[in-house]
Tab-separated table of C-alpha atoms in Angstrom:
chain	number	residue	atom	x	y	z
A	1	UNK	CA	0.116	0.069	0.111
A	2	UNK	CA	1.390	3.479	-1.121
A	3	UNK	CA	2.318	5.876	2.065
A	4	UNK	CA	-0.888	8.106	3.214
A	5	UNK	CA	-1.232	11.117	5.359
A	6	UNK	CA	-4.017	10.801	6.792
A	7	UNK	CA	-5.679	12.968	9.107
A	8	UNK	CA	-7.918	10.849	10.922
A	9	UNK	CA	-8.198	6.618	12.280
A	10	UNK	CA	-10.621	4.539	13.812
A	11	UNK	CA	-11.133	0.900	13.557
A	12	UNK	CA	-13.543	-1.521	12.749
A	13	UNK	CA	-15.835	-3.244	16.032
A	14	UNK	CA	-14.296	-6.589	15.505
A	15	UNK	CA	-10.831	-4.588	15.056
A	16	UNK	CA	-9.979	-6.437	11.892
A	17	UNK	CA	-10.069	-3.257	9.225
A	18	UNK	CA	-8.167	0.035	10.268
A	19	UNK	CA	-9.674	2.661	8.207
A	20	UNK	CA	-7.170	5.602	7.457
A	21	UNK	CA	-8.540	9.561	6.833
A	22	UNK	CA	-5.965	11.015	4.393
A	23	UNK	CA	-5.557	15.071	3.441
A	24	UNK	CA	-7.127	15.011	0.005
A	25	UNK	CA	-10.553	13.517	1.558
A	26	UNK	CA	-11.079	9.992	0.699
A	27	UNK	CA	-10.806	6.861	3.421
A	28	UNK	CA	-9.185	4.051	2.692
A	29	UNK	CA	-9.323	0.622	4.733
A	30	UNK	CA	-7.028	-1.310	5.996
A	31	UNK	CA	-7.320	-5.288	6.063
A	32	UNK	CA	-4.951	-5.760	9.588
A	33	UNK	CA	-5.064	-9.656	9.258
A	34	UNK	CA	-3.266	-9.801	6.149
A	35	UNK	CA	-1.798	-5.813	6.510
A	36	UNK	CA	-3.420	-5.561	2.316
A	37	UNK	CA	-5.329	-2.427	1.358
A	38	UNK	CA	-8.544	-3.557	1.013
A	39	UNK	CA	-10.287	-0.570	-0.392
A	40	UNK	CA	-11.160	2.665	-0.417
A	41	UNK	CA	-13.942	5.054	0.082
A	42	UNK	CA	-14.499	8.068	-1.901
A	43	UNK	CA	-14.728	11.233	0.426
A	44	UNK	CA	-15.184	15.036	0.822
A	45	UNK	CA	-13.104	15.223	-2.427
A	46	UNK	CA	-9.647	17.597	-0.521
A	47	UNK	CA	-9.679	19.155	2.948
A	48	UNK	CA	-11.279	21.846	3.961
A	49	UNK	CA	-9.154	25.195	3.562
A	50	UNK	CA	-11.575	28.300	4.190
A	51	UNK	CA	-15.211	28.892	5.542
A	52	UNK	CA	-18.067	30.681	6.909
A	53	UNK	CA	-19.451	28.643	10.211
A	54	UNK	CA	-22.407	30.807	11.702
A	55	UNK	CA	-25.433	30.110	13.155
A	56	UNK	CA	-27.621	31.224	9.757
A	57	UNK	CA	-24.648	29.424	7.264
A	58	UNK	CA	-21.718	27.433	7.204
A	59	UNK	CA	-20.222	27.686	3.900
A	60	UNK	CA	-16.580	26.071	3.291
A	61	UNK	CA	-13.516	26.332	0.501
A	62	UNK	CA	-11.558	23.295	-0.535
A	63	UNK	CA	-8.435	22.113	-2.395
A	64	UNK	CA	-10.211	21.577	-5.105
A	65	UNK	CA	-11.339	24.526	-5.228
A	66	UNK	CA	-15.139	24.027	-4.276
A	67	UNK	CA	-17.330	26.090	-2.451
A	68	UNK	CA	-20.520	24.453	-0.724
A	69	UNK	CA	-23.096	25.664	1.731
A	70	UNK	CA	-25.757	25.220	3.802
A	71	UNK	CA	-28.323	27.606	5.284
A	72	UNK	CA	-29.661	26.758	8.384
A	73	UNK	CA	-32.291	24.146	7.471
A	74	UNK	CA	-31.260	24.112	3.841
A	75	UNK	CA	-29.496	21.673	2.363
A	76	UNK	CA	-26.590	21.622	0.319
A	77	UNK	CA	-25.613	23.716	-2.260
A	78	UNK	CA	-22.623	23.246	-4.604
A	79	UNK	CA	-21.370	26.196	-5.695
A	80	UNK	CA	-19.804	27.113	-9.246
A	81	UNK	CA	-16.151	27.098	-7.215
A	82	UNK	CA	-13.140	28.511	-8.588
A	83	UNK	CA	-10.444	26.631	-10.274
A	84	UNK	CA	-8.640	25.494	-7.678
A	85	UNK	CA	-7.820	26.143	-3.853
A	86	UNK	CA	-10.495	28.217	-2.502
A	87	UNK	CA	-7.915	30.063	-0.447
A	88	UNK	CA	-10.291	32.146	1.989
A	89	UNK	CA	-14.519	32.837	2.749
A	90	UNK	CA	-15.974	35.636	4.242
A	91	UNK	CA	-19.137	35.551	5.515
A	92	UNK	CA	-22.175	38.356	4.613
A	93	UNK	CA	-24.979	40.277	4.787
A	94	UNK	CA	-27.547	36.935	6.050
A	95	UNK	CA	-27.894	34.382	3.317
A	96	UNK	CA	-24.631	35.583	1.139
A	97	UNK	CA	-20.405	35.241	0.894
A	98	UNK	CA	-17.398	35.686	-0.618
A	99	UNK	CA	-14.359	33.085	-1.202
A	100	UNK	CA	-11.096	33.795	-3.406
A	101	UNK	CA	-8.970	31.307	-4.941
A	102	UNK	CA	-5.798	30.695	-6.783
A	103	UNK	CA	-7.194	31.736	-9.791
A	104	UNK	CA	-6.751	35.501	-8.993
A	105	UNK	CA	-10.467	36.215	-9.125
A	106	UNK	CA	-13.435	37.186	-6.172
A	107	UNK	CA	-16.727	35.164	-6.265
A	108	UNK	CA	-19.973	36.361	-4.217
A	109	UNK	CA	-22.184	33.245	-3.186
A	110	UNK	CA	-25.491	33.793	-2.236
A	111	UNK	CA	-26.502	30.313	-0.540
A	112	UNK	CA	-29.226	27.987	-2.198
A	113	UNK	CA	-27.923	29.118	-5.589
A	114	UNK	CA	-25.184	27.781	-7.227
A	115	UNK	CA	-24.346	30.547	-9.983
A	116	UNK	CA	-21.485	33.495	-8.639
A	117	UNK	CA	-23.992	36.727	-8.052
A	118	UNK	CA	-20.748	38.491	-9.152
A	119	UNK	CA	-17.423	38.502	-9.991
A	120	UNK	CA	-13.889	40.083	-9.874
A	121	UNK	CA	-10.445	39.677	-11.166
A	122	UNK	CA	-7.487	40.637	-8.213
A	123	UNK	CA	-4.848	40.121	-10.776
A	124	UNK	CA	-2.590	37.858	-8.656
A	125	UNK	CA	-3.226	34.367	-5.387
A	126	UNK	CA	-5.664	35.681	-3.352
A	127	UNK	CA	-5.117	35.057	0.710
A	128	UNK	CA	-7.359	36.893	2.329
A	129	UNK	CA	-10.814	38.728	2.538
A	130	UNK	CA	-12.167	41.292	4.263
A	131	UNK	CA	-15.515	43.474	4.433
A	132	UNK	CA	-15.853	46.934	5.212
A	133	UNK	CA	-19.976	46.290	7.054
A	134	UNK	CA	-19.834	50.205	7.144
A	135	UNK	CA	-18.835	51.793	3.686
A	136	UNK	CA	-20.105	48.250	2.467
A	137	UNK	CA	-16.933	46.739	0.488
A	138	UNK	CA	-15.140	43.944	0.281
A	139	UNK	CA	-10.581	43.951	-0.337
A	140	UNK	CA	-9.179	41.344	-1.237
A	141	UNK	CA	-5.004	40.506	-0.633
A	142	UNK	CA	-2.149	39.293	-1.796
A	143	UNK	CA	0.821	39.184	-4.215
A	144	UNK	CA	1.863	42.113	-2.816
A	145	UNK	CA	-1.958	44.249	-3.931
A	146	UNK	CA	-4.416	45.315	-2.420
A	147	UNK	CA	-7.945	45.053	-4.704
A	148	UNK	CA	-11.548	47.698	-2.962
A	149	UNK	CA	-14.031	46.344	-4.173
A	150	UNK	CA	-18.056	47.650	-4.080
A	151	UNK	CA	-20.335	45.124	-2.466
A	152	UNK	CA	-22.758	43.210	-4.343
A	153	UNK	CA	-21.560	44.245	-7.760
A	154	UNK	CA	-17.437	43.323	-7.088
A	155	UNK	CA	-16.660	46.386	-9.185
A	156	UNK	CA	-13.296	47.478	-8.648
A	157	UNK	CA	-13.074	51.254	-6.239
A	158	UNK	CA	-9.042	51.610	-5.881
A	159	UNK	CA	-6.326	49.293	-6.271
A	160	UNK	CA	-2.688	49.261	-3.986
A	161	UNK	CA	0.064	47.377	-6.193
A	162	UNK	CA	3.980	46.338	-5.143
A	163	UNK	CA	2.858	46.970	-1.513
A	164	UNK	CA	5.956	45.566	-0.283
A	165	UNK	CA	5.344	42.907	1.829
A	166	UNK	CA	5.683	40.111	0.150
A	167	UNK	CA	3.009	37.699	-2.353
A	168	UNK	CA	1.071	36.977	1.093
A	169	UNK	CA	-0.327	39.473	1.218
A	170	UNK	CA	-2.975	40.206	3.513
A	171	UNK	CA	-4.799	42.783	4.484
A	172	UNK	CA	-7.632	44.297	6.936
A	173	UNK	CA	-9.239	47.331	7.442
A	174	UNK	CA	-8.655	49.166	9.797
A	175	UNK	CA	-9.520	52.258	12.345
A	176	UNK	CA	-9.753	55.356	10.927
A	177	UNK	CA	-10.129	55.050	7.703
A	178	UNK	CA	-7.159	53.104	7.014
A	179	UNK	CA	-6.492	49.799	5.642
A	180	UNK	CA	-3.645	47.373	7.473
A	181	UNK	CA	-1.689	44.726	5.522
A	182	UNK	CA	1.523	42.178	6.691
A	183	UNK	CA	3.002	39.705	4.359
A	184	UNK	CA	6.851	38.032	4.308
A	185	UNK	CA	8.862	41.169	5.144
A	186	UNK	CA	8.957	41.433	9.089
A	187	UNK	CA	6.605	44.591	9.187
A	188	UNK	CA	3.379	45.654	8.411
A	189	UNK	CA	2.143	48.765	6.200
A	190	UNK	CA	-0.853	51.093	6.731
A	191	UNK	CA	-2.216	52.593	3.638
A	192	UNK	CA	-4.569	55.964	3.545
A	193	UNK	CA	-6.381	57.195	0.398
A	194	UNK	CA	-4.751	54.842	-1.323
A	195	UNK	CA	-1.120	55.870	0.135
A	196	UNK	CA	1.275	54.671	2.882
A	197	UNK	CA	1.190	56.144	5.351
A	198	UNK	CA	3.243	53.540	8.482
A	199	UNK	CA	5.606	51.142	8.273
A	200	UNK	CA	6.317	48.881	11.222
A	201	UNK	CA	8.903	46.400	12.483
A	202	UNK	CA	7.325	42.785	13.333
A	203	UNK	CA	8.698	40.560	15.758
A	204	UNK	CA	8.161	37.829	13.455
A	205	UNK	CA	8.705	38.109	9.563
A	206	UNK	CA	5.757	35.652	7.166
A	207	UNK	CA	3.039	37.058	8.858
A	208	UNK	CA	-0.201	34.790	7.595
A	209	UNK	CA	-3.050	36.089	9.195
A	210	UNK	CA	-4.429	39.846	10.144
A	211	UNK	CA	-8.073	40.728	12.041
A	212	UNK	CA	-8.845	44.323	12.750
A	213	UNK	CA	-9.870	44.212	16.420
A	214	UNK	CA	-13.796	46.236	16.533
A	215	UNK	CA	-13.672	49.755	18.249
A	216	UNK	CA	-9.754	49.561	18.461
A	217	UNK	CA	-7.193	50.832	16.547
A	218	UNK	CA	-5.436	47.394	17.519
A	219	UNK	CA	-5.184	44.183	15.176
A	220	UNK	CA	-4.412	41.225	15.592
A	221	UNK	CA	-0.995	39.069	14.036
A	222	UNK	CA	-0.770	35.395	13.186
A	223	UNK	CA	2.954	34.245	12.258
A	224	UNK	CA	4.069	31.563	9.770
A	225	UNK	CA	5.968	30.969	14.029
A	226	UNK	CA	2.853	29.598	15.970
A	227	UNK	CA	3.134	33.934	17.169
A	228	UNK	CA	-0.198	35.902	18.111
A	229	UNK	CA	0.468	39.901	18.380
A	230	UNK	CA	-1.225	42.469	18.986
A	231	UNK	CA	-0.049	46.101	17.044
A	232	UNK	CA	-1.657	49.402	16.932
A	233	UNK	CA	-2.178	50.561	13.911
A	234	UNK	CA	-1.138	54.395	15.196
A	235	UNK	CA	2.014	54.328	16.985
A	236	UNK	CA	3.007	50.720	16.058
A	237	UNK	CA	3.126	49.536	19.503
A	238	UNK	CA	3.355	45.481	19.878
A	239	UNK	CA	1.681	43.558	22.424
A	240	UNK	CA	2.874	39.674	21.877
A	241	UNK	CA	0.626	37.272	23.027
A	242	UNK	CA	1.464	34.414	22.514
A	243	UNK	CA	3.123	31.579	20.582
A	244	UNK	CA	1.681	28.392	21.509
A	245	UNK	CA	1.157	26.967	17.981
A	246	UNK	CA	3.212	25.175	16.788
A	247	UNK	CA	2.400	25.547	12.403
A	248	UNK	CA	2.046	28.066	10.843
A	249	UNK	CA	-1.740	30.434	11.668
A	250	UNK	CA	-3.765	30.129	8.616
A	251	UNK	CA	-7.341	31.276	10.218
A	252	UNK	CA	-7.831	34.168	12.937
A	253	UNK	CA	-11.375	35.560	14.313
A	254	UNK	CA	-10.976	38.597	16.735
A	255	UNK	CA	-14.861	38.412	18.404
A	256	UNK	CA	-17.711	41.195	18.323
A	257	UNK	CA	-16.012	43.120	21.855
A	258	UNK	CA	-12.481	42.614	20.811
A	259	UNK	CA	-11.905	40.477	24.186
A	260	UNK	CA	-11.070	36.960	22.437
A	261	UNK	CA	-8.856	35.997	19.735
A	262	UNK	CA	-9.210	32.580	17.958
A	263	UNK	CA	-6.592	30.943	16.303
A	264	UNK	CA	-5.714	28.415	14.052
A	265	UNK	CA	-2.965	26.802	12.815
A	266	UNK	CA	-1.993	24.495	9.869
A	267	UNK	CA	-1.742	21.165	11.851
A	268	UNK	CA	-5.056	22.028	13.473
A	269	UNK	CA	-4.181	23.253	16.678
A	270	UNK	CA	-6.671	25.899	18.036
A	271	UNK	CA	-6.142	27.979	21.038
A	272	UNK	CA	-8.710	31.563	22.385
A	273	UNK	CA	-6.690	34.114	24.154
A	274	UNK	CA	-8.689	36.040	26.701
A	275	UNK	CA	-7.893	40.109	26.835
A	276	UNK	CA	-8.864	40.166	30.311
A	277	UNK	CA	-7.077	37.242	31.773
A	278	UNK	CA	-4.106	37.587	29.477
A	279	UNK	CA	-4.029	34.097	28.933
A	280	UNK	CA	-4.794	31.283	26.621
A	281	UNK	CA	-8.153	30.133	27.931
A	282	UNK	CA	-9.487	27.184	25.355
A	283	UNK	CA	-6.808	24.584	24.157
A	284	UNK	CA	-8.643	22.616	21.247
A	285	UNK	CA	-6.546	19.495	20.253
A	286	UNK	CA	-8.560	16.644	20.598
A	287	UNK	CA	-9.663	16.911	16.877
A	288	UNK	CA	-8.141	19.081	14.506
A	289	UNK	CA	-9.866	22.411	13.478
A	290	UNK	CA	-10.211	23.497	10.005
A	291	UNK	CA	-12.121	26.805	10.134
A	292	UNK	CA	-14.061	29.356	12.848
A	293	UNK	CA	-16.054	32.169	13.400
A	294	UNK	CA	-17.305	34.089	16.286
A	295	UNK	CA	-21.723	35.013	15.985
A	296	UNK	CA	-22.781	38.964	17.050
A	297	UNK	CA	-23.496	37.650	20.571
A	298	UNK	CA	-19.783	36.414	21.180
A	299	UNK	CA	-20.289	32.446	20.587
A	300	UNK	CA	-17.342	30.663	19.176
A	301	UNK	CA	-18.437	28.192	15.557
A	302	UNK	CA	-16.161	26.025	14.360
A	303	UNK	CA	-15.973	23.279	12.175
A	304	UNK	CA	-14.083	19.988	12.348
A	305	UNK	CA	-11.525	18.080	10.028
A	306	UNK	CA	-14.453	15.368	9.813
A	307	UNK	CA	-16.672	18.266	8.690
A	308	UNK	CA	-18.848	17.934	12.395
A	309	UNK	CA	-20.105	21.716	13.151
A	310	UNK	CA	-19.848	22.520	16.968
A	311	UNK	CA	-20.577	25.352	19.313
A	312	UNK	CA	-19.835	27.278	22.721
A	313	UNK	CA	-22.466	25.924	25.445
A	314	UNK	CA	-24.628	29.986	25.040
A	315	UNK	CA	-23.162	31.654	27.793
A	316	UNK	CA	-19.702	31.199	27.932
A	317	UNK	CA	-19.112	34.504	25.951
A	318	UNK	CA	-20.381	36.173	29.051
A	319	UNK	CA	-17.802	33.812	31.118
């Protein structure tokens, strides 16, 4: 039997069969008595890379480029998707979400409808999406460029080229109408009105994710070295929070009150940092996490590597 990269493992009730869940979504069955592979079960076809996990909507983007969604109480919709690697997703207003892929396109979807609502070409691989709720704008970042798009038409409102932080650029709408971005270079850059206004040093190079802290001039940054930090977009002051991840951080979300920061690394380990308690309060290690997000009340919802959705108990966010 050829080597596989297993993400899950299990035994049959009689102990004769071993099941290995592979990275690409299939399952290999192994006869333990004979030591030979005895079959393969077709899985979901490639692992989840990105998605939206909310009470009203579950959406996933996959390595294959596939995009799927399930509204609350509804059925699965297989959307037209991307040509390859749906690397990022962002939930928008009810029923709407956006995805960015390695086909260099941003696509807008409505849950329940297979075809896209709109699309726009970014001009490079897309590593990040952010939503400006107040301004009704969507931002795509990657390949050292930023595209600001209108909603719902995805018309190009502005672009920043040659941003100077590297191809794995990710950016967010920060306080005061500014844009903050990080990438391979050990700096965070800030833009306003289409021009760079600041460049601040960071403790790490190869920063992978960035999220704005609601109501504050802070952004949370996650690096390839497993570190989570808070950075002020006005002063550049940097506060490392923890370095508990053993792999690069690929998902980060901040609760609506700004007090809790959820992060997931490439190996599926997840952490919640509580700013009031000044420590990591939750460690998810029993089953790898794929994606997750906070709802409007501050409860965390997440999807594990087996495709099972979870949510924190009611009242968790308050104490």
